[in-house]
Backbone as CSV, one residue per row, in Angstrom:
resi,resn,N_x,N_y,N_z,CA_x,CA_y,CA_z,C_x,C_y,C_z
1,MET,0.660,-1.182,0.011,0.012,0.009,-0.014,0.821,1.272,0.093
2,LEU,0.603,2.242,-0.558,1.168,3.536,-1.120,0.344,4.522,-0.548
3,LEU,0.687,5.409,0.628,-0.129,6.362,1.058,0.611,7.861,0.752
4,PHE,-0.232,8.637,0.146,0.484,9.803,-0.414,-0.147,11.063,0.600
5,THR,0.785,11.861,0.893,0.723,12.889,2.076,1.393,14.123,1.939
6,PHE,1.028,15.135,2.540,1.904,16.293,2.903,2.535,16.147,4.310
7,ALA,3.778,16.597,4.678,4.220,16.411,5.754,3.489,17.085,6.953
8,PRO,2.897,18.292,6.695,2.210,18.827,7.945,0.653,18.647,8.019
9,SER,0.053,17.837,6.798,-1.326,17.594,6.687,-2.016,17.080,7.806
10,HIS,-3.104,17.519,8.302,-3.689,16.965,9.354,-4.658,15.910,8.997
11,PHE,-5.329,16.016,7.691,-5.888,14.895,7.065,-5.095,13.653,6.579
12,SER,-3.814,13.870,6.385,-3.050,12.953,6.045,-2.590,12.153,7.568
13,GLU,-2.580,12.974,8.685,-2.332,12.499,9.812,-3.591,11.639,10.374
14,LYS,-4.632,11.876,9.995,-5.869,11.155,10.160,-5.868,9.772,9.576
15,ALA,-5.388,9.933,8.471,-5.232,8.491,7.568,-4.180,7.672,8.109
16,ARG,-3.043,8.311,8.353,-1.795,7.631,8.922,-2.198,6.915,10.168
17,TRP,-2.896,7.597,10.970,-3.473,7.060,12.424,-4.307,5.805,12.352
18,ALA,-5.146,5.891,11.388,-6.008,4.731,11.233,-5.301,3.679,10.608
19,LEU,-4.388,3.830,9.818,-3.528,2.730,9.131,-2.615,2.096,10.201
20,ASP,-2.015,2.918,11.077,-1.016,2.472,11.950,-1.835,1.596,12.926
21,ARG,-3.263,2.042,13.412,-3.825,1.150,14.218,-4.056,0.001,13.801
22,THR,-4.273,-0.430,12.463,-4.199,-1.672,12.008,-3.151,-2.636,11.990
23,GLY,-1.823,-2.012,11.901,-0.720,-2.706,11.947,-0.317,-3.109,10.253
24,LEU,-1.204,-2.787,9.539,-0.617,-3.113,8.133,0.324,-2.354,7.562
25,ALA,1.138,-3.029,6.879,2.428,-2.300,6.110,1.956,-1.488,5.073
26,TYR,2.624,-0.231,4.958,2.460,0.601,3.998,3.560,1.625,3.755
27,THR,3.701,2.099,2.673,4.867,3.026,2.477,4.291,4.495,2.365
28,GLU,4.733,5.519,3.004,4.217,6.811,2.972,5.104,7.661,1.867
29,GLU,4.507,8.314,1.095,5.192,8.986,0.033,4.733,10.422,0.200
30,ARG,5.617,11.372,0.675,5.210,12.646,1.000,5.648,13.516,-0.286
31,GLN,4.592,14.577,-0.394,4.715,15.435,-1.583,4.719,16.797,-1.140
32,THR,4.814,17.967,-2.158,4.736,19.110,-1.779,3.467,19.673,-2.664
33,PRO,3.013,20.866,-2.321,1.692,21.421,-3.024,1.960,21.727,-4.480
34,LEU,1.040,21.309,-5.243,1.166,21.805,-6.576,1.813,20.442,-7.274
35,LEU,2.991,20.271,-6.922,3.898,19.181,-7.418,3.243,17.740,-7.338
36,HIS,2.318,17.799,-6.077,1.731,16.419,-5.737,0.729,16.031,-6.925
37,ARG,0.086,16.942,-7.602,-0.766,16.686,-8.661,-0.465,15.711,-9.564
38,LEU,0.886,15.975,-10.025,1.554,15.059,-10.954,1.619,13.517,-10.598
39,ALA,2.119,13.499,-9.162,2.403,12.179,-8.642,0.805,11.410,-8.687
40,LEU,-0.161,12.166,-8.213,-1.500,11.813,-7.828,-2.026,11.295,-9.121
41,ARG,-1.875,12.135,-10.320,-2.394,11.674,-11.461,-1.880,10.394,-11.930
42,ARG,-0.564,10.187,-11.741,-0.043,8.972,-12.344,-0.790,7.810,-11.687
43,VAL,-1.192,7.813,-10.417,-1.803,6.714,-10.012,-3.405,6.565,-9.926
44,GLY,-3.953,7.609,-10.596,-5.439,7.815,-10.634,-5.951,8.252,-9.545
45,ALA,-5.379,9.206,-8.542,-6.066,9.551,-7.461,-6.622,10.978,-7.799
46,GLY,-7.208,11.577,-6.931,-7.836,12.873,-7.151,-6.868,14.124,-6.982
47,PRO,-7.192,15.250,-6.812,-6.296,16.447,-6.746,-5.680,16.633,-5.394
48,SER,-6.142,15.918,-4.236,-5.623,16.279,-3.023,-5.115,14.738,-2.156
49,VAL,-4.397,15.178,-1.149,-4.047,14.012,-0.287,-4.788,14.190,0.919
50,PRO,-4.757,13.037,1.787,-4.236,11.929,1.640,-4.954,11.097,0.184
51,ALA,-4.112,10.132,-0.141,-4.700,9.219,-0.985,-3.909,7.833,-0.760
52,LEU,-4.447,6.662,-0.799,-4.141,5.512,-0.465,-4.383,4.472,-1.796
53,VAL,-3.117,4.151,-2.254,-3.172,3.214,-3.552,-3.099,1.813,-2.977
54,LEU,-4.218,1.017,-3.251,-4.195,-0.374,-3.106,-4.230,-1.204,-4.306
55,PRO,-4.138,-2.354,-4.457,-4.165,-3.202,-5.553,-5.489,-3.000,-6.196
56,GLY,-5.647,-2.437,-7.402,-6.763,-2.445,-8.047,-7.679,-1.135,-7.833
57,ARG,-7.382,-0.336,-6.678,-8.216,0.860,-6.575,-7.325,1.821,-5.673
58,VAL,-7.991,3.093,-5.689,-7.354,4.307,-4.995,-8.329,4.874,-4.100
59,LEU,-7.944,5.035,-2.781,-8.917,5.601,-2.039,-8.617,7.068,-1.890
60,LYS,-9.377,7.982,-2.099,-9.173,9.497,-2.474,-9.184,10.470,-1.380
61,ASP,-9.743,10.079,-0.120,-9.755,10.961,0.987,-9.634,10.187,2.479
62,SER,-9.674,11.151,3.353,-9.354,10.535,4.710,-10.648,9.693,5.177
63,PRO,-11.826,9.930,4.891,-12.911,9.305,5.509,-12.823,7.838,4.871
64,SER,-12.636,7.733,3.493,-12.575,6.360,2.778,-11.377,5.402,3.292
65,ILE,-10.242,6.094,3.831,-9.102,5.219,4.349,-9.600,4.813,5.696
66,LEU,-10.321,5.688,6.594,-10.650,5.280,7.777,-11.644,4.085,7.654
67,GLN,-12.642,4.078,6.766,-13.604,3.049,6.573,-12.707,1.718,6.147
68,PHE,-11.737,1.845,5.363,-10.929,0.726,4.785,-10.091,0.212,6.127
69,ALA,-9.528,1.015,6.815,-8.715,0.568,8.179,-9.777,-0.072,9.105
70,ASP,-10.907,0.357,9.266,-11.794,-0.225,10.238,-12.189,-1.649,9.834
71,GLY,-12.270,-1.837,8.560,-12.401,-3.390,8.196,-11.289,-4.161,8.289
72,HIS,-10.312,-3.779,8.949,-9.143,-4.660,9.348,-8.655,-4.557,10.798
73,LEU,-9.783,-4.189,11.487,-9.593,-4.091,12.941,-10.509,-5.123,13.599
74,PRO,-10.061,-5.613,14.819,-10.855,-6.460,15.641,-12.065,-5.840,16.149
75,PRO,-13.080,-6.386,16.617,-14.418,-5.844,16.964,-14.145,-4.830,18.207
76,GLU,-13.159,-5.128,19.079,-13.046,-4.236,20.143,-12.398,-3.090,19.928
77,ARG,-11.647,-2.892,18.673,-10.856,-1.834,18.186,-11.455,-1.022,17.113
78,ARG,-12.807,-1.496,16.651,-13.375,-0.692,15.635,-13.524,0.873,15.740
79,LEU,-13.456,1.701,14.657,-13.604,2.977,14.749,-14.936,3.459,14.693
80,TYR,-15.890,2.759,14.071,-17.256,2.929,13.756,-18.077,1.976,14.710
81,PRO,-18.949,2.394,15.638,-19.760,1.626,16.277,-20.840,0.745,15.497
82,GLU,-21.120,-0.500,16.029,-21.955,-1.497,15.352,-23.577,-0.866,15.543
83,GLU,-23.841,-0.243,16.698,-25.017,0.424,16.948,-25.484,1.433,16.001
84,PRO,-26.374,1.220,14.926,-26.736,2.086,14.036,-26.801,3.594,14.422
85,GLU,-27.511,3.853,15.238,-27.732,5.340,15.870,-26.348,5.839,16.159
86,LEU,-25.623,5.138,16.833,-24.218,5.563,17.360,-23.234,5.870,16.276
87,ARG,-23.370,4.764,15.244,-22.635,4.964,14.046,-22.862,6.256,13.154
88,ARG,-24.330,6.493,13.094,-24.650,7.634,12.512,-24.167,8.883,13.116
89,LEU,-24.258,9.031,14.459,-23.565,10.121,15.145,-22.202,10.305,14.775
90,VAL,-21.339,9.282,14.732,-19.767,9.221,14.709,-19.542,9.807,13.220
91,GLU,-20.435,9.367,12.133,-20.001,9.515,10.960,-20.411,11.119,10.718
92,GLU,-21.385,11.377,11.148,-21.868,12.883,10.998,-20.845,13.763,11.657
93,TYR,-20.334,13.429,12.676,-19.375,14.391,13.492,-18.035,14.280,12.505
94,GLU,-17.704,13.122,12.197,-16.557,13.212,11.333,-16.528,14.088,10.097
95,ARG,-17.770,14.136,9.333,-17.791,14.939,8.424,-17.901,16.287,8.737
96,LYS,-18.639,16.617,9.850,-18.658,18.037,10.456,-17.335,18.673,10.865
97,VAL,-16.460,17.834,11.621,-15.165,18.528,11.905,-14.378,18.439,10.825
98,GLY,-14.371,17.647,9.951,-13.574,17.703,8.624,-13.995,19.120,8.022
99,LYS,-15.142,19.710,7.895,-15.559,20.772,7.294,-15.127,21.902,8.045
100,GLU,-15.568,21.814,9.411,-15.379,23.104,10.153,-14.025,23.204,10.758
101,ILE,-13.249,22.230,11.077,-11.858,22.310,11.469,-10.877,21.981,10.466
102,GLY,-11.052,20.892,9.740,-10.194,20.384,8.819,-9.794,21.446,7.691
103,LEU,-10.987,22.234,7.176,-10.821,23.094,6.128,-10.385,24.408,6.688
104,SER,-10.448,24.695,7.823,-10.289,25.992,8.474,-8.732,26.186,8.804
105,VAL,-8.283,24.991,9.527,-7.011,25.201,9.998,-5.848,25.566,9.033
106,PRO,-5.842,24.840,7.924,-4.651,25.375,6.922,-4.908,26.490,6.265
107,ARG,-6.143,27.082,6.143,-6.493,28.292,5.489,-5.890,29.409,6.553
108,TRP,-6.149,29.262,7.869,-5.841,30.185,8.982,-4.427,30.289,8.915
109,ALA,-3.676,29.024,9.102,-2.175,29.139,9.229,-1.492,29.622,8.038
110,TYR,-1.966,29.224,6.779,-1.229,29.883,5.578,-1.313,31.153,5.400
111,PHE,-2.365,31.880,5.861,-2.261,33.307,5.816,-0.958,33.860,6.436
112,TYR,-0.640,33.344,7.548,0.689,33.769,8.113,1.866,33.345,7.646
113,LEU,1.991,31.969,7.166,3.066,31.229,6.779,3.402,31.561,5.323
114,LEU,2.555,31.747,4.504,2.943,31.866,3.003,3.804,33.199,2.738
115,SER,3.745,33.947,3.660,4.754,35.280,3.609,6.149,34.884,3.747
116,ARG,6.497,33.713,4.346,7.813,33.329,4.821,8.151,31.891,3.982
117,LYS,8.829,32.259,2.901,9.129,31.021,2.136,10.045,29.893,2.979
118,ASP,10.954,30.455,3.753,11.812,29.549,4.764,10.956,28.759,5.565
119,LEU,9.762,29.236,6.109,9.009,28.553,7.004,8.138,27.331,6.246
120,VAL,7.836,27.672,5.046,7.031,26.707,4.325,7.866,25.701,4.032
121,LEU,9.014,25.855,3.407,9.914,24.826,3.177,10.253,24.151,4.285
122,GLN,10.308,24.646,5.372,10.641,23.908,6.755,9.612,23.114,7.144
123,LEU,8.340,23.352,6.772,7.178,22.847,7.101,6.870,21.183,6.257
124,PHE,7.295,21.705,4.888,6.841,20.500,3.859,8.104,19.688,3.569
125,SER,9.347,20.048,3.887,10.423,19.273,3.544,10.794,17.924,4.014
126,PRO,10.394,17.616,5.436,10.699,16.463,5.885,9.968,15.219,5.088
127,GLY,10.975,14.184,4.621,10.481,13.171,4.008,10.326,13.407,2.386
128,VAL,10.496,14.426,1.867,10.511,14.825,0.591,11.727,14.818,-0.217
129,GLY,11.875,14.197,-1.416,12.962,14.148,-2.246,13.845,15.445,-2.574
130,ARG,15.109,15.389,-2.553,15.875,16.499,-2.803,15.341,17.312,-4.274
131,GLY,15.099,16.450,-5.349,14.796,17.106,-6.313,13.495,17.847,-6.281
132,GLN,12.500,17.122,-5.745,11.155,17.894,-5.612,11.189,18.954,-4.795
133,LEU,11.934,19.151,-3.866,12.194,20.304,-2.849,12.822,21.412,-3.749
134,LEU,13.854,21.173,-4.510,14.455,22.116,-5.414,13.454,22.788,-6.348
135,VAL,12.625,22.043,-6.791,11.628,22.548,-7.715,10.766,23.167,-7.059
136,PHE,10.157,22.651,-5.865,9.147,23.434,-5.083,9.750,24.920,-4.546
137,SER,11.016,24.809,-4.245,11.717,26.108,-3.830,11.700,27.217,-5.053
138,TRP,12.035,26.579,-6.191,12.139,27.447,-7.469,10.754,28.092,-7.801
139,LEU,9.845,27.070,-7.733,8.436,27.581,-8.009,7.662,28.329,-6.993
140,PHE,8.057,28.376,-5.705,7.398,28.967,-4.727,6.672,30.092,-5.091
141,PRO,7.173,31.255,-5.525,6.240,32.398,-5.828,4.977,31.928,-6.484
142,LEU,5.002,31.115,-7.419,3.823,30.782,-8.160,2.938,29.900,-7.482
143,ILE,3.643,29.037,-6.560,2.932,28.004,-5.834,2.200,28.758,-4.687
144,ARG,2.716,29.923,-4.122,2.151,30.761,-3.090,1.029,31.498,-3.785
145,PHE,1.066,32.103,-4.846,0.102,32.860,-5.658,-1.180,31.835,-5.799
146,LEU,-0.961,30.474,-6.228,-2.116,29.557,-6.575,-2.667,29.124,-5.253
147,MET,-1.953,28.882,-4.244,-2.438,28.395,-2.870,-3.337,29.692,-2.431
148,ARG,-2.784,30.851,-2.253,-3.728,32.001,-1.880,-4.950,32.135,-2.583
149,LYS,-4.896,31.931,-3.845,-6.110,32.063,-4.735,-7.015,31.003,-4.737
150,GLY,-6.462,29.822,-4.626,-7.266,28.432,-4.639,-7.832,28.387,-3.333
151,LEU,-7.416,28.692,-2.095,-7.868,28.558,-0.892,-8.601,29.856,-0.271
152,GLY,-8.621,30.841,-1.391,-9.441,32.038,-0.879,-8.817,32.730,0.318
153,ILE,-7.373,32.796,0.375,-6.773,33.250,1.691,-6.725,34.778,1.629
154,ASN,-7.107,35.413,2.448,-7.095,36.898,2.750,-7.367,37.126,4.197
155,ARG,-7.308,38.364,4.518,-7.353,38.749,6.009,-8.867,38.515,6.377
156,GLU,-9.661,38.719,5.618,-11.157,38.586,5.964,-11.338,37.150,6.110
157,SER,-10.951,36.300,5.094,-11.232,34.873,5.228,-10.584,34.259,6.493
158,THR,-9.466,34.769,6.773,-8.666,34.258,7.995,-9.527,34.566,9.300
159,ARG,-10.056,35.640,9.351,-10.937,35.988,10.465,-12.182,34.948,10.635
160,ARG,-12.741,34.738,9.410,-13.786,33.687,9.551,-13.338,32.263,9.919
161,MET,-12.164,31.894,9.388,-11.643,30.500,9.892,-11.178,30.691,11.435
162,GLU,-10.769,31.825,11.731,-10.527,31.786,13.214,-11.755,31.584,14.037
163,ALA,-12.727,32.495,13.598,-14.263,32.178,14.484,-14.752,30.996,14.211
164,ARG,-14.492,30.338,13.203,-14.985,28.954,12.777,-14.462,27.970,13.832
165,ILE,-13.039,28.033,13.908,-12.372,27.155,14.759,-12.688,27.228,16.223
166,SER,-12.824,28.385,16.572,-13.225,28.858,17.979,-14.537,28.329,18.419
167,ALA,-15.430,28.484,17.408,-16.859,27.897,17.812,-16.908,26.408,17.634
168,HIS,-15.968,25.754,16.984,-16.138,24.294,16.899,-15.455,23.701,18.214
169,LEU,-14.503,24.303,18.605,-13.940,24.041,19.871,-14.838,24.226,21.046
170,GLU,-15.585,25.108,21.077,-16.698,25.220,22.144,-17.838,24.268,22.110
171,GLU,-18.045,23.856,20.755,-19.043,22.863,20.541,-18.505,21.419,21.023
172,ALA,-17.204,21.103,20.688,-16.630,19.835,21.171,-16.648,19.763,22.676
173,ALA,-16.055,20.906,23.316,-16.128,21.014,24.914,-17.379,20.646,25.384
174,GLY,-18.704,21.171,24.691,-20.006,20.859,25.266,-20.226,19.314,25.077
175,LEU,-19.795,18.802,23.877,-20.128,17.298,23.633,-19.343,16.443,24.706
176,LEU,-18.260,17.034,25.200,-17.267,16.184,26.031,-17.564,16.193,27.418
177,ALA,-18.436,17.144,27.622,-18.720,17.640,29.222,-18.915,16.424,30.063
178,GLY,-18.236,16.239,30.849,-18.173,15.010,31.749,-17.863,13.617,31.278
179,LYS,-17.433,13.493,30.141,-17.287,12.310,29.312,-15.913,12.344,28.862
180,ASP,-15.325,10.910,28.632,-14.080,10.830,28.358,-13.934,10.712,26.772
181,TYR,-15.122,10.465,26.056,-15.006,10.386,24.660,-16.213,11.114,23.940
182,LEU,-16.284,11.442,22.847,-17.340,12.272,22.030,-18.713,11.548,22.196
183,PHE,-18.706,10.114,21.707,-19.910,9.593,21.486,-19.631,8.120,22.010
184,GLY,-20.592,7.635,22.988,-20.386,6.460,23.410,-19.271,6.288,24.674
185,ASP,-18.973,5.140,24.970,-17.962,5.036,25.880,-16.627,4.579,25.531
186,ARG,-16.399,4.563,24.371,-14.901,4.348,23.867,-14.496,5.186,22.651
187,PHE,-13.269,4.867,22.299,-12.624,5.580,21.155,-13.276,5.340,19.834
188,THR,-13.586,6.374,19.187,-14.146,6.119,17.862,-13.640,7.071,16.750
189,ALA,-13.992,6.765,15.448,-13.549,7.693,14.352,-13.725,9.104,14.652
190,ALA,-14.864,9.702,15.399,-15.113,10.849,15.869,-13.814,11.656,16.701
191,ASP,-13.433,10.692,17.754,-12.515,11.075,18.565,-11.135,11.240,17.600
192,LEU,-10.712,10.264,16.919,-9.621,10.173,16.100,-9.494,11.458,15.270
193,SER,-10.804,11.830,14.546,-10.879,12.949,13.543,-10.626,14.186,14.350
194,LEU,-11.329,14.516,15.420,-11.166,15.839,16.185,-9.759,15.880,16.507
195,ALA,-9.138,14.679,17.153,-7.669,14.839,17.749,-6.800,15.143,16.645
196,ALA,-6.786,14.454,15.559,-5.791,14.611,14.348,-5.905,15.835,13.792
197,LEU,-7.182,16.352,13.528,-7.418,17.725,12.838,-7.069,18.875,13.698
198,THR,-7.110,18.705,14.955,-6.680,19.870,15.820,-5.431,19.848,16.361
199,ALA,-4.800,18.742,16.266,-3.461,18.401,16.913,-2.345,19.529,16.544
200,PRO,-2.170,19.779,15.094,-1.173,20.825,14.813,-1.526,22.057,15.165
201,LEU,-2.711,22.487,15.366,-3.047,23.742,15.822,-2.796,23.957,17.248
202,LEU,-2.860,22.884,17.976,-2.564,22.896,19.518,-1.204,22.503,19.846
203,GLY,-0.391,22.165,18.778,0.950,21.707,19.167,1.052,20.364,19.973
204,THR,0.217,19.674,19.724,-0.077,18.222,20.433,1.182,17.305,20.435
205,PRO,2.085,16.794,21.586,3.123,15.995,21.221,2.580,14.617,20.783
206,GLY,3.417,14.044,19.877,2.926,12.742,19.313,2.284,12.891,17.796
207,TYR,2.059,14.244,17.461,1.528,14.358,16.183,2.452,13.877,15.091
208,GLY,1.847,13.032,14.126,2.651,12.244,13.114,3.502,13.157,12.196
209,GLY,2.929,14.247,11.851,3.486,15.296,10.732,4.312,16.210,11.288
210,THR,4.585,17.452,10.382,5.375,18.454,11.244,4.207,19.554,11.584
211,LEU,5.003,20.265,12.657,4.072,21.186,13.264,4.564,22.404,12.784
212,ALA,3.470,23.346,12.565,3.769,24.932,12.298,4.694,25.533,13.131
213,PRO,5.679,26.279,12.894,6.657,27.004,13.692,6.067,28.273,14.406
214,PHE,4.898,28.091,15.288,4.313,29.276,15.808,5.225,30.216,16.422
215,ALA,6.440,29.901,17.045,7.322,30.722,17.640,7.761,31.758,16.580
216,GLU,7.771,31.550,15.309,8.249,32.304,14.290,7.217,33.059,13.641
217,MET,6.005,32.884,13.940,4.939,33.547,13.216,4.532,34.932,13.843
218,PRO,3.722,35.760,13.145,3.447,37.086,13.622,2.817,36.992,15.076
219,GLU,2.865,37.905,15.965,2.455,38.051,17.287,0.922,37.713,17.210
220,GLU,0.020,38.306,16.406,-1.333,37.913,16.458,-1.696,36.426,16.279
221,ALA,-1.026,35.842,15.455,-1.153,34.418,15.212,-0.659,33.647,16.577
222,ARG,0.557,34.130,17.124,0.967,33.366,18.176,-0.184,33.577,19.388
223,GLN,-0.595,34.790,19.628,-1.694,35.028,20.638,-2.887,34.268,20.589
224,THR,-3.375,34.078,19.244,-4.600,33.330,19.042,-4.314,31.856,19.250
225,ALA,-3.313,31.332,18.794,-2.779,29.924,19.031,-2.707,29.764,20.508
226,GLU,-2.113,30.684,21.392,-2.064,30.202,22.775,-3.486,30.090,23.331
227,ILE,-4.500,31.023,22.978,-5.626,30.915,23.580,-6.375,29.476,23.178
228,TRP,-6.209,29.080,21.973,-6.665,27.624,21.687,-5.863,26.720,22.403
229,ARG,-4.645,26.764,22.660,-3.831,25.704,23.339,-4.143,25.844,24.738
230,ARG,-4.838,26.761,25.324,-5.498,26.722,26.748,-6.715,26.389,26.780
231,HIS,-7.306,26.088,25.752,-9.031,25.456,25.668,-8.942,23.978,26.401
232,PRO,-10.000,23.735,26.968,-10.245,22.417,27.503,-10.108,21.292,26.683
233,VAL,-10.605,21.632,25.325,-10.290,20.609,24.249,-8.778,20.095,23.968
234,ALA,-7.804,21.090,24.251,-6.395,20.902,24.130,-5.902,19.609,25.085
235,SER,-6.520,19.634,26.070,-6.123,18.628,27.242,-6.859,17.280,27.015
236,TYR,-8.011,17.325,26.271,-8.496,16.196,25.762,-7.801,15.672,24.550
237,VAL,-7.248,16.392,23.625,-6.743,15.911,22.540,-5.365,15.277,22.842
238,GLU,-4.836,15.921,23.944,-3.440,15.304,24.378,-3.514,14.113,24.931
239,ARG,-4.690,13.810,25.827,-4.911,12.686,26.428,-5.150,11.587,25.424
240,ILE,-6.101,11.919,24.392,-6.215,10.962,23.116,-5.228,10.597,22.473
241,TYR,-4.050,11.387,22.392,-2.837,11.047,21.628,-2.319,10.117,22.555
242,LYS,-2.023,10.340,23.761,-1.162,9.462,24.711,-1.854,8.139,24.731
243,LEU,-3.314,7.966,24.877,-3.933,6.710,25.065,-4.138,6.020,23.800
244,HIS,-4.151,6.690,22.744,-4.547,5.975,21.409,-3.629,6.275,20.188
245,ARG,-2.778,7.027,20.423,-1.841,6.992,19.384,-0.289,6.774,19.980
246,GLY,-0.159,6.995,21.242,1.358,6.726,21.625,1.943,5.350,21.274
247,GLU,1.061,4.351,21.642,1.412,2.765,21.355,1.756,2.659,19.813
248,LEU,1.189,3.486,19.041,0.986,3.231,17.639,2.089,4.265,16.926
249,PHE,2.614,5.326,17.565,3.182,6.128,16.816,4.547,5.871,16.361
250,ALA,5.247,4.847,17.118,6.589,4.263,16.649,6.640,3.565,15.408
251,ARG,5.210,3.174,14.839,5.329,2.404,13.632,5.278,3.371,12.425
252,THR,5.113,4.645,12.776,4.884,5.510,11.615,6.404,5.726,11.029
253,SER,7.395,5.766,11.832,8.561,6.372,11.103,9.183,5.165,10.192
254,PRO,9.080,3.893,10.426,9.450,2.788,9.485,8.796,2.928,8.179
255,ASN,7.382,3.200,8.532,6.457,3.094,7.290,6.982,4.364,6.289
256,ALA,7.429,5.638,6.851,7.395,6.704,6.212,8.727,6.918,5.217
257,THR,8.520,7.519,4.228,9.680,7.858,3.282,10.350,8.982,3.941
258,ARG,11.224,8.822,4.570,11.806,10.114,5.306,13.263,10.275,5.335
C-alpha cells in the first residue's frame, strides 16, 4: 500500500493514524503542494492528499481510508460503532469536524506562513526528495500565488476561519462535558478525527506530521494559538494522543519515506 501525504497535513495524519492502528504495512510518499498533482495523477487519484493506493483501486480521502482501516480491525478496536444510531452520530461528526476544523486550520495558518518561504520549506521538506524540494523552492512564488487564490486566503477569510475554529472547539467541549469520549464509552472515528485535525493547531505531542513553527509567526497568530492551546479541548486531544496514538506512533517512522 502506498499513502500519499503532505508532511504537515492533518488529514494525512488522520489517515496515517488509522492505518497505523491496523498494523498493516504501507509506504508513505510525501509530496509538496502543486507538484503533488503530478504524482497523484499517475496513480489515478484525485487532486488532494491523503490518497491510498491499493491493488486495483485508490482511496481518495481520509474518510474512505478510515472506513478501509476499520475493516481490518478486531471488533473491540473498531472505529465505527455497530449500533446504527451511534454509528450515524460518529459519521456525521467526522464529516462536520472535517468541514469546520479540517478546512479552516490550513487556511488560517497559511495566511501567516505563506509570506515566509523559509517557514513553508521547513514545514513541507521532511521526507520529500531533494529534487522535488528544489523544484518546489524554485516555483514557490507561483505556488504561493496559486495557494492563496485557490484557498481564498486573505485577512477577511482568515478572521472567518478563526471564528469557525473557536466555535467548533466550544461545541466539542460541550459534547465532551463529563465524558471521556465524544460518543459512547470508547474511542471512535469521531475522537480520532477531532484529535488529528486539531493537533497541529494545538501543538500536541505525538503528532505524526510536522508542526507549524508558531514561535516564528506574527504576534497576532501566536496570541490566537495560545488561546486555543489553553482551551479544555487541548487537554482532551493530548490525552487521546497518549492513550490511542502513543503505542502506535513508533510504527509511523519505519513506514514513512523520510
